[in-house]
Amino acid sequence: MSVESGFKTFRGNDGLWENYPVEQVASHEGWLEDPTLVTNFYNMLRRKLWDAQPNEGHRLIAELEKDYDMAVLTQNVDDLHERAGSSNVIHLHGELSKACSSIDPYNDNYIRQLTPEQSDVEPGTKAGDGSLLRPFIVFFGESVPMLGPASREASRADIFVIIGTSLNVYPAAGLVGYCPRNCPIYLIDPNEVNSNGMHNFSHIKKGASEGMRELVKLL
């Protein structure tokens, strides 16, 4: 979704994220091995995020709120949906603009909102519970606490739209299985994707912005 905004996807086909092995910067083991490297990696990524801007695809999704009761279920860790105007965004993999306790990540008392003016986390900084302050990111191998709220939204969908995913990354790829049987499903992605026999399935083989333009016309 955010590639057109110049913000790289979480995992590329080469297993690298901004030229770092994903396991080194996005796993619990990587964090334990070198929290300083991981903290600095997300400081760098956060600075790139502040420079990125929502693309037309983000804006078209936000505009659908004028006519639909919308929920955005995203695997992306950026805040570009919110900046485009979407008001109900569920982040399955966490939020880059926040830092949290390393022993109790989802405790609101220890989640810190970061800003462009106060963006970097100094390595070694402690959260309110005395643990190291870590990125508010769901590392590979960790549970996905927001999966429950996301699956509830999927289960009440009248229309389900999937953008820019191979449908291979679980548990997020399993959300489509919660949709009501007669719910129309639209997939926007320029690549071939296995629909796994989904009912009422339509594939718009275009990028996010161009695909959203076509979807808006269809709706």
Coordinates of C-alpha atoms in Angstrom, one line a residue:
M1 CA 0.0 0.0 0.0
S2 CA 2.8 2.4 0.9
V3 CA 5.3 1.5 -1.9
E4 CA 4.0 4.4 -4.0
S5 CA 4.7 6.7 -1.1
G6 CA 8.4 5.6 -1.2
F7 CA 8.1 3.6 2.0
K8 CA 9.4 0.0 1.6
T9 CA 7.4 -3.0 2.4
F10 CA 8.0 -4.9 5.6
R11 CA 9.6 -7.9 3.9
G12 CA 10.9 -8.0 0.4
N13 CA 11.4 -11.1 -1.7
D14 CA 15.1 -11.1 -0.8
G15 CA 14.4 -11.3 2.9
L16 CA 15.9 -7.8 3.5
W17 CA 14.3 -4.7 4.9
E18 CA 16.2 -1.5 4.1
N19 CA 19.2 -3.8 3.4
Y20 CA 19.1 -5.5 6.8
P21 CA 18.2 -9.1 7.3
V22 CA 14.6 -9.2 8.6
E23 CA 15.6 -11.6 11.4
Q24 CA 18.1 -9.1 12.7
V25 CA 15.8 -6.1 13.0
A26 CA 12.3 -7.6 13.2
S27 CA 12.5 -10.6 15.4
H28 CA 12.5 -11.1 19.2
E29 CA 15.8 -12.9 18.9
G30 CA 17.3 -10.0 17.0
W31 CA 16.1 -7.5 19.7
L32 CA 17.6 -9.6 22.5
E33 CA 20.9 -10.0 20.6
D34 CA 21.4 -6.3 19.8
P35 CA 18.8 -3.9 21.1
T36 CA 21.0 -0.9 20.2
L37 CA 21.1 -1.9 16.5
V38 CA 17.3 -2.5 16.5
T39 CA 16.6 0.8 18.2
N40 CA 18.7 2.7 15.7
F41 CA 17.2 0.9 12.8
Y42 CA 13.7 2.0 13.7
N43 CA 15.0 5.6 14.5
M44 CA 16.2 5.6 10.9
L45 CA 13.0 4.2 9.5
R46 CA 10.9 6.6 11.5
R47 CA 12.8 9.6 10.0
K48 CA 12.0 8.2 6.5
L49 CA 8.3 7.9 7.5
W50 CA 8.0 11.6 8.5
D51 CA 9.2 12.5 5.0
A52 CA 6.7 10.1 3.3
Q53 CA 3.3 11.3 2.2
P54 CA 0.0 9.4 1.6
N55 CA -0.5 8.4 -2.0
E56 CA -3.7 8.6 -4.0
G57 CA -4.6 5.0 -2.9
H58 CA -4.5 6.1 0.7
R59 CA -6.7 9.1 0.0
L60 CA -9.2 7.2 -2.0
I61 CA -9.6 4.7 0.8
A62 CA -10.2 7.5 3.3
E63 CA -12.8 9.1 0.9
L64 CA -14.9 5.9 1.0
E65 CA -15.8 6.9 4.6
K66 CA -18.2 9.4 3.1
D67 CA -20.4 6.5 1.8
Y68 CA -19.4 3.5 3.8
D69 CA -18.8 2.3 7.4
M70 CA -15.1 1.7 6.9
A71 CA -12.4 -0.2 8.8
V72 CA -8.8 -0.4 7.6
L73 CA -7.0 -3.6 8.6
T74 CA -3.4 -3.0 7.8
Q75 CA -0.1 -5.0 8.0
N76 CA 1.8 -1.8 7.5
V77 CA 3.5 -0.1 10.4
D78 CA 3.3 3.5 9.0
D79 CA 0.6 6.1 9.8
L80 CA -0.1 7.1 6.2
H81 CA -3.7 5.8 6.3
E82 CA -4.4 8.1 9.3
R83 CA -2.7 11.0 7.6
A84 CA -4.8 10.5 4.5
G85 CA -7.9 10.8 6.7
S86 CA -9.0 7.2 7.6
S87 CA -10.5 7.3 11.1
N88 CA -10.8 3.5 12.0
V89 CA -7.4 1.9 11.4
I90 CA -6.4 -1.4 13.0
H91 CA -2.6 -2.0 12.9
L92 CA -2.0 -5.7 13.0
H93 CA 1.8 -5.4 13.1
G94 CA 2.2 -2.4 15.3
E95 CA 2.9 1.3 14.8
L96 CA 6.3 2.8 13.9
S97 CA 5.4 6.1 15.4
K98 CA 5.3 4.6 18.9
A99 CA 7.6 2.9 21.4
C100 CA 6.7 0.6 24.3
S101 CA 7.8 -1.6 27.1
S102 CA 9.9 -4.6 26.1
I103 CA 8.3 -6.8 28.7
D104 CA 4.7 -5.6 28.4
P105 CA 4.3 -4.0 24.9
Y106 CA 0.6 -3.5 24.9
N107 CA 0.3 -1.9 28.3
D108 CA -1.0 1.6 27.5
N109 CA 0.7 3.0 30.5
Y110 CA 4.1 2.5 28.9
I111 CA 3.4 3.3 25.2
R112 CA 5.1 6.4 24.1
Q113 CA 3.8 8.4 21.1
L114 CA 6.8 9.8 19.0
T115 CA 6.6 12.9 16.8
P116 CA 8.8 14.3 14.1
E117 CA 10.2 16.8 16.7
Q118 CA 10.9 14.0 19.2
S119 CA 11.5 11.0 16.9
D120 CA 14.5 9.2 18.0
V121 CA 14.7 6.8 21.0
E122 CA 18.1 6.9 22.6
P123 CA 19.4 3.3 22.9
G124 CA 19.2 2.2 26.6
T125 CA 16.1 4.4 27.3
K126 CA 13.8 2.8 29.8
A127 CA 10.0 2.5 29.8
G128 CA 8.0 3.3 32.8
D129 CA 8.2 -0.3 34.1
G130 CA 12.0 -0.2 34.1
S131 CA 12.4 -2.4 30.9
L132 CA 14.1 -1.2 27.8
L133 CA 12.0 1.0 25.5
R134 CA 11.5 -0.9 22.3
P135 CA 9.7 -0.3 19.0
F136 CA 5.9 -0.8 19.1
I137 CA 6.2 -3.4 16.4
V138 CA 5.0 -7.0 16.3
F139 CA 8.2 -8.9 15.7
F140 CA 8.2 -12.2 13.7
G141 CA 7.3 -15.0 16.0
E142 CA 5.3 -12.8 18.4
S143 CA 1.5 -13.0 18.8
V144 CA -0.7 -10.5 17.0
P145 CA -3.0 -9.0 19.7
M146 CA -5.0 -6.9 17.2
L147 CA -6.1 -10.0 15.2
G148 CA -9.2 -10.4 17.3
P149 CA -10.6 -6.9 16.6
A150 CA -9.6 -7.2 12.9
S151 CA -11.4 -10.6 12.6
R152 CA -14.5 -9.1 14.1
E153 CA -14.5 -6.3 11.5
A154 CA -14.0 -8.9 8.7
S155 CA -16.9 -11.0 10.0
R156 CA -19.4 -8.2 9.6
A157 CA -18.1 -7.0 6.2
D158 CA -20.5 -6.4 3.3
I159 CA -17.6 -5.7 1.0
F160 CA -13.9 -6.8 1.6
V161 CA -11.1 -5.2 -0.2
I162 CA -7.5 -6.6 -0.2
I163 CA -4.7 -4.4 -1.4
G164 CA -1.1 -5.3 -2.3
T165 CA -0.6 -8.6 -0.6
S166 CA 0.3 -12.1 -1.8
L167 CA -2.2 -13.7 0.7
N168 CA 0.7 -15.8 2.0
V169 CA 1.6 -13.9 5.2
Y170 CA -0.4 -15.3 8.1
P171 CA -2.2 -14.7 10.3
A172 CA -3.3 -11.6 8.4
A173 CA -4.0 -13.6 5.2
G174 CA -6.5 -15.6 7.2
L175 CA -8.8 -12.6 7.8
V176 CA -10.6 -13.2 4.5
G177 CA -11.8 -16.5 6.0
Y178 CA -13.9 -14.5 8.5
C179 CA -15.9 -12.8 5.8
P180 CA -19.5 -13.8 5.4
R181 CA -19.9 -16.3 2.6
N182 CA -21.7 -14.0 0.2
C183 CA -19.4 -11.0 0.8
P184 CA -17.8 -9.7 -2.4
I185 CA -14.0 -9.8 -2.2
Y186 CA -11.9 -7.5 -4.3
L187 CA -8.1 -8.0 -4.5
I188 CA -5.9 -5.1 -5.9
D189 CA -2.5 -6.4 -6.8
P190 CA -0.5 -6.3 -10.1
N191 CA 0.8 -9.8 -9.6
E192 CA -0.9 -13.2 -9.9
V193 CA -2.4 -14.3 -6.6
N194 CA -3.9 -17.7 -5.7
S195 CA -7.5 -17.0 -4.8
N196 CA -7.7 -20.4 -3.0
G197 CA -11.2 -20.9 -4.4
M198 CA -12.7 -17.8 -2.7
H199 CA -16.3 -17.0 -3.6
N200 CA -17.4 -13.7 -5.2
F201 CA -13.7 -13.0 -5.9
S202 CA -12.5 -10.2 -8.3
H203 CA -8.9 -9.5 -9.0
I204 CA -7.9 -6.0 -10.2
K205 CA -4.4 -6.4 -11.6
K206 CA -3.1 -3.0 -10.9
G207 CA -1.1 -1.0 -8.3
A208 CA -2.7 0.5 -5.2
S209 CA -3.7 3.9 -6.6
E210 CA -4.7 2.8 -10.1
G211 CA -6.6 -0.2 -8.6
M212 CA -8.4 2.0 -6.1
R213 CA -9.5 4.3 -8.9
E214 CA -11.0 1.3 -10.7
L215 CA -12.6 0.0 -7.5
V216 CA -14.3 3.3 -6.8
K217 CA -15.9 3.2 -10.2
L218 CA -17.1 -0.4 -9.6
L219 CA -18.6 0.5 -6.3

